Coordinates of C-alpha atoms in Angstrom, one line a residue:
M26 CA 22.1 4.9 56.8
T27 CA 18.8 6.0 57.7
D28 CA 15.6 5.0 56.1
E29 CA 15.1 8.5 54.8
T30 CA 18.5 8.3 53.0
E31 CA 17.7 4.9 51.5
N32 CA 14.3 6.1 50.4
A33 CA 15.8 9.2 48.8
R34 CA 18.3 7.1 46.9
A35 CA 15.6 4.6 45.8
I36 CA 13.4 7.5 44.7
A37 CA 16.3 9.1 42.8
E38 CA 17.1 5.7 41.2
L39 CA 13.5 5.1 40.2
T40 CA 13.2 8.7 38.9
G41 CA 16.2 8.1 36.7
R42 CA 14.9 4.8 35.4
L43 CA 11.5 6.5 34.7
D44 CA 13.2 9.3 32.8
A45 CA 15.2 6.8 30.8
Q46 CA 12.1 4.8 30.0
R47 CA 10.3 7.9 28.9
A48 CA 13.1 8.9 26.6
E49 CA 13.2 5.4 25.1
N50 CA 9.4 5.5 24.6
E51 CA 9.6 8.8 22.8
A52 CA 12.4 7.6 20.6
M53 CA 10.4 4.5 19.7
E54 CA 7.3 6.7 19.0
S55 CA 9.4 8.8 16.6
R56 CA 10.5 5.7 14.8
I57 CA 7.0 4.4 14.6
D58 CA 5.7 7.7 13.3
A59 CA 8.5 7.8 10.6
R60 CA 7.7 4.2 9.6
L61 CA 4.0 5.0 9.4
A62 CA 4.7 8.0 7.2
S63 CA 6.8 5.8 4.9
L64 CA 4.0 3.2 4.7
Q65 CA 1.4 5.9 3.9
T66 CA 3.7 7.2 1.1
D67 CA 4.1 3.6 -0.3
M68 CA 0.4 3.0 -0.2
A69 CA -0.3 6.3 -2.1
K70 CA 2.2 5.2 -4.8
R71 CA 0.6 1.8 -4.9
D72 CA -2.9 3.4 -5.4
V73 CA -1.6 5.6 -8.2
E74 CA 0.0 2.6 -9.9
A75 CA -3.2 0.5 -9.5
A76 CA -5.2 3.3 -11.1
K77 CA -2.8 3.4 -14.1
R78 CA -3.1 -0.4 -14.5
D79 CA -6.9 -0.1 -14.4
V80 CA -6.9 2.5 -17.1
E81 CA -4.5 0.4 -19.2
A82 CA -6.7 -2.7 -18.7
A83 CA -9.8 -0.8 -19.7
K84 CA -8.1 0.3 -22.9
R85 CA -6.9 -3.2 -23.7
D86 CA -10.4 -4.6 -23.1
K87 CA -11.9 -2.0 -25.4
D88 CA -9.3 -2.8 -28.1
N89 CA -10.0 -6.5 -27.7
Q90 CA -13.7 -5.9 -28.0
R91 CA -13.2 -4.0 -31.2
W92 CA -11.1 -6.8 -32.7
T93 CA -13.7 -9.4 -31.7
V94 CA -16.6 -7.5 -33.2
T95 CA -14.6 -6.9 -36.4
L96 CA -13.6 -10.6 -36.6
V97 CA -17.2 -11.7 -36.1
L98 CA -18.5 -9.3 -38.8
G99 CA -15.8 -10.3 -41.2
C100 CA -16.5 -14.0 -40.7
T101 CA -20.3 -13.3 -41.1
A102 CA -19.6 -11.5 -44.3
L103 CA -17.4 -14.3 -45.5
V104 CA -20.0 -16.9 -44.8
I105 CA -22.8 -14.8 -46.5
G106 CA -20.5 -14.3 -49.5
A107 CA -19.7 -18.0 -49.7
V108 CA -23.4 -19.0 -49.4
A109 CA -24.3 -16.4 -52.1
L110 CA -21.5 -17.6 -54.3
F111 CA -22.3 -21.3 -54.1
S112 CA -26.1 -21.0 -54.2

């Protein structure tokens, strides 16, 4: 074989390997893009659920505050009534 023939074969082999590597990279890029899209969807769902939890927590806090104020006022009225009764 001549050097030109060997070079041509080597070039053909390297070209084939390069094409295979490019195809593999493109497939990997597609998988990465799909996974990224899935993660973005999951993050959006998490954000919506977090917002719902925040709203529910604010409502619970408001209800707890109402109960606390009512309890304090009731106890104060009870103490004032007891003091007035026993004075």
